Amino acid sequence: MPNVRIPTPLRKYTQGREEVTVAGDTVGVVLDGLEQSYPGIKERICDEAGKVRRFVNVFVGEDDIRFLDNLATAVKASDEISIVPAIAGG
Amino acid sequence: MAGSRFLVLGAGGLGCPALLGLLAGGARRIGVVDCDVVDATNLHRQVLYDLGDVGAPKVEAATRRLRERSPGLEIEPIPLRLDERTLSSLLAAQSADTVVLECSDQPDLKFLVHDLCGEHHLPLVVGGVQRWGGQAMAVRHGAGACFRCVFEGAPPAELAPSCAAVGVLGAAAGALGFLMAHLAVALDAGDDVAGTLIALDLRELRPQQIRPGRRAGCPGCDPHAPRPAQGPLGPACSTSAAAACSR
Ligand SMILES: [Zn+2]
């Protein structure tokens, strides 16, 4: 199952886990699975229309999904998905 | 390097270690901008200050501390509240060899600084820290991706947890501030660091490097894209700082 790296601000949803594995063959399906296991997390990543929020970026390996097929980007079991939000503090 | 100038915006959790890192990296000309005063509750991460500085303007305390460490340092304290107008005139007055370090705790300001540095052709390092980690990115507009290629905009206040609510580990601010200084010195030296975002979390100690491509239509770096909309700046991550600055 693809591995998902959870950023610091969202770990309160994953009981502090920095990495979780979630089944799915596209980024969108994985994010839906993430929401099933950790309710509330998806609305921090996607807006009401289901699009990735402007201050969040999602990578499969090193690749920005906006340069691929966005949430329809295919993922393999060996892939690592990273959720990277802009960090505001200073 | 000897003559280059570094302009540090914000002398708090990121700015203090960034200033020390710049000094350690050989910087000899530094400007430091902040409108806030030293607060006893932030001393754990604002490592340039001690209890005797509480209530003093941060730029004055920082300047005093850095001069004690490096008497030959040319350092300019700039007690300025940053908004689009003051920032624009500040950046316009910088020499072309200036590298900017964005160390504020205001999400909107980070993007404003980024965009205006593009307009004024100044390279910069943007950083952010919260809880156990954060991120830093060196940007040279026109060379590699910019910060807006990665993030289209700042998080709205209701979705960005405030530093006051979740805290900032002193060591995380220290690690990221020194990293920002390193990136600034490397940018100045012409090293190939621009366009890479480094995310760091002290609990896993596995830095993540992201080297995104330039995004077509990016308002931060595509000359054919419309300029990003700049509204009024939202609140700082720590609300007490915002209150101090608006006095
Ligand atoms: Zn860009």
GROMACS .gro file of C-alpha atoms and ligand atoms in nm:
model
  338
    1MET     CA    1   0.000   0.000   0.000
    2PRO     CA    2   0.130   0.351  -0.071
    3ASN     CA    3   0.297   0.526   0.218
    4VAL     CA    4   0.167   0.872   0.308
    5ARG     CA    5   0.391   1.122   0.489
    6ILE     CA    6   0.182   1.332   0.723
    7PRO     CA    7   0.305   1.688   0.789
    8THR     CA    8   0.342   1.816   1.145
    9PRO     CA    9   0.023   2.029   1.149
   10LEU     CA   10  -0.195   1.732   1.047
   11ARG     CA   11  -0.055   1.472   1.286
   12LYS     CA   12  -0.319   1.552   1.543
   13TYR     CA   13  -0.554   1.355   1.313
   14THR     CA   14  -0.320   1.053   1.289
   15GLN     CA   15  -0.254   1.019   1.663
   16GLY     CA   16   0.090   1.164   1.605
   17ARG     CA   17   0.190   0.919   1.330
   18GLU     CA   18   0.426   1.072   1.076
   19GLU     CA   19   0.368   0.800   0.816
   20VAL     CA   20   0.064   0.588   0.745
   21THR     CA   21  -0.015   0.337   0.473
   22VAL     CA   22  -0.343   0.367   0.286
   23ALA     CA   23  -0.480   0.149   0.006
   24GLY     CA   24  -0.559   0.309  -0.329
   25ASP     CA   25  -0.450   0.329  -0.690
   26THR     CA   26  -0.478   0.707  -0.733
   27VAL     CA   27  -0.390   0.997  -0.506
   28GLY     CA   28  -0.760   1.082  -0.474
   29VAL     CA   29  -0.854   0.731  -0.363
   30VAL     CA   30  -0.568   0.731  -0.112
   31LEU     CA   31  -0.686   1.065   0.032
   32ASP     CA   32  -1.041   0.926   0.063
   33GLY     CA   33  -0.898   0.624   0.245
   34LEU     CA   34  -0.700   0.857   0.469
   35GLU     CA   35  -1.023   1.036   0.562
   36GLN     CA   36  -1.192   0.702   0.642
   37SER     CA   37  -0.915   0.609   0.884
   38TYR     CA   38  -0.855   0.959   1.020
   39PRO     CA   39  -1.179   1.160   1.000
   40GLY     CA   40  -1.138   1.533   0.949
   41ILE     CA   41  -0.798   1.520   0.783
   42LYS     CA   42  -0.914   1.552   0.422
   43GLU     CA   43  -1.084   1.888   0.461
   44ARG     CA   44  -0.748   2.025   0.573
   45ILE     CA   45  -0.597   1.908   0.242
   46CYS     CA   46  -0.883   1.965  -0.004
   47ASP     CA   47  -1.143   2.241  -0.031
   48GLU     CA   48  -1.522   2.205  -0.053
   49ALA     CA   49  -1.497   2.144  -0.429
   50GLY     CA   50  -1.255   1.858  -0.364
   51LYS     CA   51  -0.951   2.042  -0.507
   52VAL     CA   52  -0.618   2.046  -0.326
   53ARG     CA   53  -0.603   2.369  -0.125
   54ARG     CA   54  -0.387   2.659  -0.247
   55PHE     CA   55  -0.144   2.640   0.044
   56VAL     CA   56  -0.100   2.264   0.028
   57ASN     CA   57   0.104   2.063  -0.218
   58VAL     CA   58   0.091   1.689  -0.277
   59PHE     CA   59   0.386   1.496  -0.417
   60VAL     CA   60   0.418   1.138  -0.537
   61GLY     CA   61   0.782   1.066  -0.475
   62GLU     CA   62   0.950   1.384  -0.601
   63ASP     CA   63   0.672   1.473  -0.844
   64ASP     CA   64   0.416   1.747  -0.788
   65ILE     CA   65   0.075   1.603  -0.875
   66ARG     CA   66  -0.024   1.931  -1.044
   67PHE     CA   67   0.227   1.841  -1.316
   68LEU     CA   68   0.077   1.492  -1.339
   69ASP     CA   69  -0.297   1.419  -1.324
   70ASN     CA   70  -0.374   1.598  -0.998
   71LEU     CA   71  -0.589   1.376  -0.776
   72ALA     CA   72  -0.627   1.124  -1.061
   73THR     CA   73  -0.250   1.062  -1.056
   74ALA     CA   74  -0.188   0.687  -1.044
   75VAL     CA   75   0.009   0.547  -0.750
   76LYS     CA   76   0.177   0.211  -0.697
   77ALA     CA   77   0.204   0.021  -0.371
   78SER     CA   78   0.569   0.122  -0.346
   79ASP     CA   79   0.503   0.495  -0.388
   80GLU     CA   80   0.541   0.754  -0.117
   81ILE     CA   81   0.287   1.036  -0.112
   82SER     CA   82   0.388   1.354   0.071
   83ILE     CA   83   0.146   1.621   0.186
   84VAL     CA   84   0.332   1.949   0.225
   85PRO     CA   85   0.150   2.258   0.357
   86ALA     CA   86   0.300   2.606   0.375
   87ILE     CA   87   0.419   2.657   0.734
   88ALA     CA   88   0.320   2.993   0.867
   89GLY     CA   89   0.517   3.057   1.186
   90GLY     CA   90   0.846   3.231   1.242
   91MET     CA   91   3.073   3.749  -0.002
   92ALA     CA   92   3.265   3.997   0.209
   93GLY     CA   93   3.065   4.288   0.071
   94SER     CA   94   2.724   4.129   0.029
   95ARG     CA   95   2.436   4.246   0.242
   96PHE     CA   96   2.180   4.029   0.416
   97LEU     CA   97   1.842   4.173   0.511
   98VAL     CA   98   1.665   3.975   0.785
   99LEU     CA   99   1.291   4.043   0.811
  100GLY     CA  100   1.179   3.943   1.158
  101ALA     CA  101   1.405   3.902   1.463
  102GLY     CA  102   1.207   3.629   1.639
  103GLY     CA  103   1.225   3.250   1.647
  104LEU     CA  104   1.372   3.215   1.297
  105GLY     CA  105   1.543   3.554   1.279
  106CYS     CA  106   1.760   3.509   1.591
  107PRO     CA  107   1.929   3.185   1.480
  108ALA     CA  108   1.941   3.311   1.119
  109LEU     CA  109   2.135   3.617   1.236
  110LEU     CA  110   2.379   3.400   1.433
  111GLY     CA  111   2.412   3.168   1.133
  112LEU     CA  112   2.487   3.459   0.901
  113LEU     CA  113   2.757   3.579   1.137
  114ALA     CA  114   2.902   3.226   1.153
  115GLY     CA  115   2.884   3.208   0.773
  116GLY     CA  116   3.099   3.518   0.737
  117ALA     CA  117   2.839   3.788   0.669
  118ARG     CA  118   2.971   4.135   0.742
  119ARG     CA  119   2.680   4.359   0.637
  120ILE     CA  120   2.339   4.286   0.788
  121GLY     CA  121   2.010   4.476   0.815
  122VAL     CA  122   1.752   4.354   1.066
  123VAL     CA  123   1.387   4.457   1.056
  124ASP     CA  124   1.128   4.413   1.332
  125CYS     CA  125   0.875   4.637   1.504
  126ASP     CA  126   0.823   4.419   1.809
  127VAL     CA  127   0.970   4.421   2.159
  128VAL     CA  128   1.133   4.128   2.339
  129ASP     CA  129   0.876   3.916   2.525
  130ALA     CA  130   0.970   3.690   2.816
  131THR     CA  131   0.750   3.406   2.687
  132ASN     CA  132   0.950   3.372   2.364
  133LEU     CA  133   1.302   3.362   2.508
  134HIS     CA  134   1.333   2.983   2.464
  135ARG     CA  135   1.349   3.025   2.088
  136GLN     CA  136   1.458   3.386   2.048
  137VAL     CA  137   1.809   3.298   2.149
  138LEU     CA  138   1.970   3.639   2.102
  139TYR     CA  139   1.781   3.783   2.400
  140ASP     CA  140   1.781   3.740   2.775
  141LEU     CA  141   1.556   3.854   3.059
  142GLY     CA  142   1.731   4.191   3.073
  143ASP     CA  143   1.611   4.263   2.718
  144VAL     CA  144   1.241   4.212   2.794
  145GLY     CA  145   1.050   4.519   2.677
  146ALA     CA  146   1.334   4.647   2.458
  147PRO     CA  147   1.289   4.671   2.080
  148LYS     CA  148   1.412   4.345   1.926
  149VAL     CA  149   1.619   4.521   1.660
  150GLU     CA  150   1.809   4.712   1.930
  151ALA     CA  151   1.872   4.407   2.147
  152ALA     CA  152   1.975   4.199   1.845
  153THR     CA  153   2.211   4.468   1.718
  154ARG     CA  154   2.374   4.501   2.060
  155ARG     CA  155   2.422   4.123   2.091
  156LEU     CA  156   2.563   4.081   1.740
  157ARG     CA  157   2.805   4.375   1.781
  158GLU     CA  158   2.934   4.216   2.103
  159ARG     CA  159   3.007   3.899   1.908
  160SER     CA  160   3.154   4.070   1.605
  161PRO     CA  161   3.276   4.426   1.663
  162GLY     CA  162   3.356   4.480   1.293
  163LEU     CA  163   3.004   4.392   1.184
  164GLU     CA  164   2.814   4.655   0.989
  165ILE     CA  165   2.462   4.609   1.124
  166GLU     CA  166   2.162   4.831   1.067
  167PRO     CA  167   1.863   4.803   1.304
  168ILE     CA  168   1.542   4.889   1.117
  169PRO     CA  169   1.241   4.927   1.352
  170LEU     CA  170   0.972   4.911   1.086
  171ARG     CA  171   0.623   4.770   1.068
  172LEU     CA  172   0.605   4.591   0.735
  173ASP     CA  173   0.314   4.634   0.498
  174GLU     CA  174   0.306   4.653   0.120
  175ARG     CA  175   0.407   5.020   0.113
  176THR     CA  176   0.689   5.014   0.373
  177LEU     CA  177   0.824   4.686   0.240
  178SER     CA  178   0.827   4.810  -0.117
  179SER     CA  179   1.026   5.121  -0.029
  180LEU     CA  180   1.260   4.920   0.195
  181LEU     CA  181   1.337   4.671  -0.084
  182ALA     CA  182   1.374   4.948  -0.342
  183ALA     CA  183   1.645   5.103  -0.122
  184GLN     CA  184   1.854   4.781  -0.105
  185SER     CA  185   2.171   4.741  -0.307
  186ALA     CA  186   2.164   4.479  -0.583
  187ASP     CA  187   2.392   4.246  -0.381
  188THR     CA  188   2.133   4.205  -0.103
  189VAL     CA  189   1.993   3.864  -0.006
  190VAL     CA  190   1.663   3.878   0.188
  191LEU     CA  191   1.570   3.632   0.465
  192GLU     CA  192   1.195   3.615   0.534
  193CYS     CA  193   1.175   3.524   0.904
  194SER     CA  194   0.842   3.683   1.001
  195ASP     CA  195   0.555   3.495   1.159
  196GLN     CA  196   0.288   3.632   0.926
  197PRO     CA  197   0.174   3.392   0.654
  198ASP     CA  198   0.054   3.670   0.420
  199LEU     CA  199   0.373   3.868   0.473
  200LYS     CA  200   0.586   3.572   0.364
  201PHE     CA  201   0.412   3.572   0.026
  202LEU     CA  202   0.421   3.952  -0.003
  203VAL     CA  203   0.797   3.957   0.068
  204HIS     CA  204   0.845   3.680  -0.187
  205ASP     CA  205   0.653   3.865  -0.458
  206LEU     CA  206   0.810   4.206  -0.395
  207CYS     CA  207   1.162   4.055  -0.393
  208GLY     CA  208   1.076   3.929  -0.742
  209GLU     CA  209   0.977   4.278  -0.851
  210HIS     CA  210   1.297   4.423  -0.707
  211HIS     CA  211   1.518   4.141  -0.843
  212LEU     CA  212   1.645   4.038  -0.500
  213PRO     CA  213   1.713   3.672  -0.414
  214LEU     CA  214   1.557   3.550  -0.093
  215VAL     CA  215   1.515   3.263   0.149
  216VAL     CA  216   1.163   3.199   0.282
  217GLY     CA  217   1.121   3.000   0.601
  218GLY     CA  218   0.849   2.884   0.834
  219VAL     CA  219   0.845   2.692   1.162
  220GLN     CA  220   0.579   2.546   1.384
  221ARG     CA  221   0.581   2.279   1.654
  222TRP     CA  222   0.866   2.036   1.575
  223GLY     CA  223   0.949   2.140   1.223
  224GLY     CA  224   0.913   2.364   0.926
  225GLN     CA  225   1.054   2.444   0.588
  226ALA     CA  226   1.295   2.672   0.405
  227MET     CA  227   1.335   2.756   0.040
  228ALA     CA  228   1.591   2.964  -0.147
  229VAL     CA  229   1.443   3.157  -0.437
  230ARG     CA  230   1.615   3.338  -0.719
  231HIS     CA  231   1.336   3.466  -0.939
  232GLY     CA  232   1.391   3.340  -1.293
  233ALA     CA  233   1.614   3.049  -1.186
  234GLY     CA  234   1.413   2.743  -1.091
  235ALA     CA  235   1.082   2.732  -0.912
  236CYS     CA  236   0.964   3.010  -0.685
  237PHE     CA  237   0.773   2.975  -0.357
  238ARG     CA  238   0.442   3.032  -0.540
  239CYS     CA  239   0.524   2.749  -0.781
  240VAL     CA  240   0.499   2.528  -0.471
  241PHE     CA  241   0.226   2.707  -0.276
  242GLU     CA  242  -0.024   2.921  -0.461
  243GLY     CA  243  -0.114   3.128  -0.158
  244ALA     CA  244  -0.097   3.167   0.220
  245PRO     CA  245  -0.314   2.957   0.448
  246PRO     CA  246  -0.616   3.149   0.580
  247ALA     CA  247  -0.608   3.224   0.952
  248GLU     CA  248  -0.885   2.972   1.029
  249LEU     CA  249  -0.684   2.686   0.874
  250ALA     CA  250  -0.338   2.781   0.998
  251PRO     CA  251  -0.298   2.680   1.361
  252SER     CA  252  -0.148   2.973   1.551
  253CYS     CA  253   0.197   2.938   1.705
  254ALA     CA  254   0.045   3.061   2.030
  255ALA     CA  255  -0.193   2.764   2.026
  256VAL     CA  256   0.044   2.487   1.917
  257GLY     CA  257   0.385   2.622   2.016
  258VAL     CA  258   0.725   2.618   1.851
  259LEU     CA  259   1.009   2.397   1.972
  260GLY     CA  260   1.315   2.613   2.030
  261ALA     CA  261   1.543   2.361   1.863
  262ALA     CA  262   1.319   2.350   1.552
  263ALA     CA  263   1.337   2.728   1.514
  264GLY     CA  264   1.713   2.707   1.570
  265ALA     CA  265   1.766   2.435   1.308
  266LEU     CA  266   1.554   2.613   1.048
  267GLY     CA  267   1.699   2.958   1.119
  268PHE     CA  268   2.054   2.826   1.073
  269LEU     CA  269   1.943   2.641   0.759
  270MET     CA  270   1.801   2.968   0.623
  271ALA     CA  271   2.132   3.144   0.691
  272HIS     CA  272   2.319   2.865   0.517
  273LEU     CA  273   2.092   2.889   0.213
  274ALA     CA  274   2.129   3.268   0.203
  275VAL     CA  275   2.509   3.248   0.210
  276ALA     CA  276   2.499   2.972  -0.054
  277LEU     CA  277   2.266   3.179  -0.276
  278ASP     CA  278   2.506   3.469  -0.244
  279ALA     CA  279   2.799   3.244  -0.337
  280GLY     CA  280   2.615   3.136  -0.652
  281ASP     CA  281   2.563   2.777  -0.539
  282ASP     CA  282   2.285   2.579  -0.701
  283VAL     CA  283   2.037   2.598  -0.414
  284ALA     CA  284   1.756   2.809  -0.562
  285GLY     CA  285   1.425   2.635  -0.624
  286THR     CA  286   1.461   2.357  -0.365
  287LEU     CA  287   1.224   2.338  -0.070
  288ILE     CA  288   1.366   2.164   0.236
  289ALA     CA  289   1.116   2.039   0.493
  290LEU     CA  290   1.248   1.929   0.830
  291ASP     CA  291   1.082   1.767   1.126
  292LEU     CA  292   1.298   1.715   1.432
  293ARG     CA  293   1.095   1.416   1.546
  294GLU     CA  294   1.185   1.207   1.244
  295LEU     CA  295   1.519   1.367   1.148
  296ARG     CA  296   1.465   1.286   0.785
  297PRO     CA  297   1.485   1.608   0.588
  298GLN     CA  298   1.272   1.608   0.278
  299GLN     CA  299   1.398   1.784  -0.034
  300ILE     CA  300   1.149   1.888  -0.293
  301ARG     CA  301   1.270   2.032  -0.619
  302PRO     CA  302   0.950   2.131  -0.799
  303GLY     CA  303   0.936   2.243  -1.159
  304ARG     CA  304   0.833   2.593  -1.255
  305ARG     CA  305   0.458   2.611  -1.288
  306ALA     CA  306   0.321   2.769  -1.606
  307GLY     CA  307   0.098   3.061  -1.515
  308CYS     CA  308   0.257   3.096  -1.170
  309PRO     CA  309   0.180   3.452  -1.053
  310GLY     CA  310   0.512   3.457  -0.868
  311CYS     CA  311   0.744   3.394  -1.161
  312ASP     CA  312   0.562   3.370  -1.495
  313PRO     CA  313   0.595   3.717  -1.653
  314HIS     CA  314   0.275   3.657  -1.852
  315ALA     CA  315   0.066   3.572  -1.545
  316PRO     CA  316  -0.128   3.843  -1.361
  317ARG     CA  317   0.036   3.982  -1.048
  318PRO     CA  318  -0.087   3.802  -0.735
  319ALA     CA  319  -0.365   3.984  -0.556
  320GLN     CA  320  -0.238   4.156  -0.238
  321GLY     CA  321  -0.507   4.221   0.017
  322PRO     CA  322  -0.454   4.356   0.366
  323LEU     CA  323  -0.216   4.140   0.567
  324GLY     CA  324  -0.378   3.883   0.794
  325PRO     CA  325  -0.282   3.824   1.157
  326ALA     CA  326   0.059   3.707   1.267
  327CYS     CA  327   0.101   3.347   1.370
  328SER     CA  328   0.148   3.462   1.728
  329THR     CA  329  -0.120   3.715   1.801
  330SER     CA  330   0.073   3.889   2.078
  331ALA     CA  331   0.335   3.997   1.823
  332ALA     CA  332   0.066   4.144   1.602
  333ALA     CA  333  -0.072   4.341   1.894
  334ALA     CA  334   0.272   4.476   1.980
  335CYS     CA  335   0.337   4.582   1.622
  336SER     CA  336   0.011   4.770   1.588
  337ARG     CA  337   0.070   4.982   1.896
  338ZN      ZN  338   0.667   3.049  -0.958
   0.00000   0.00000   0.00000
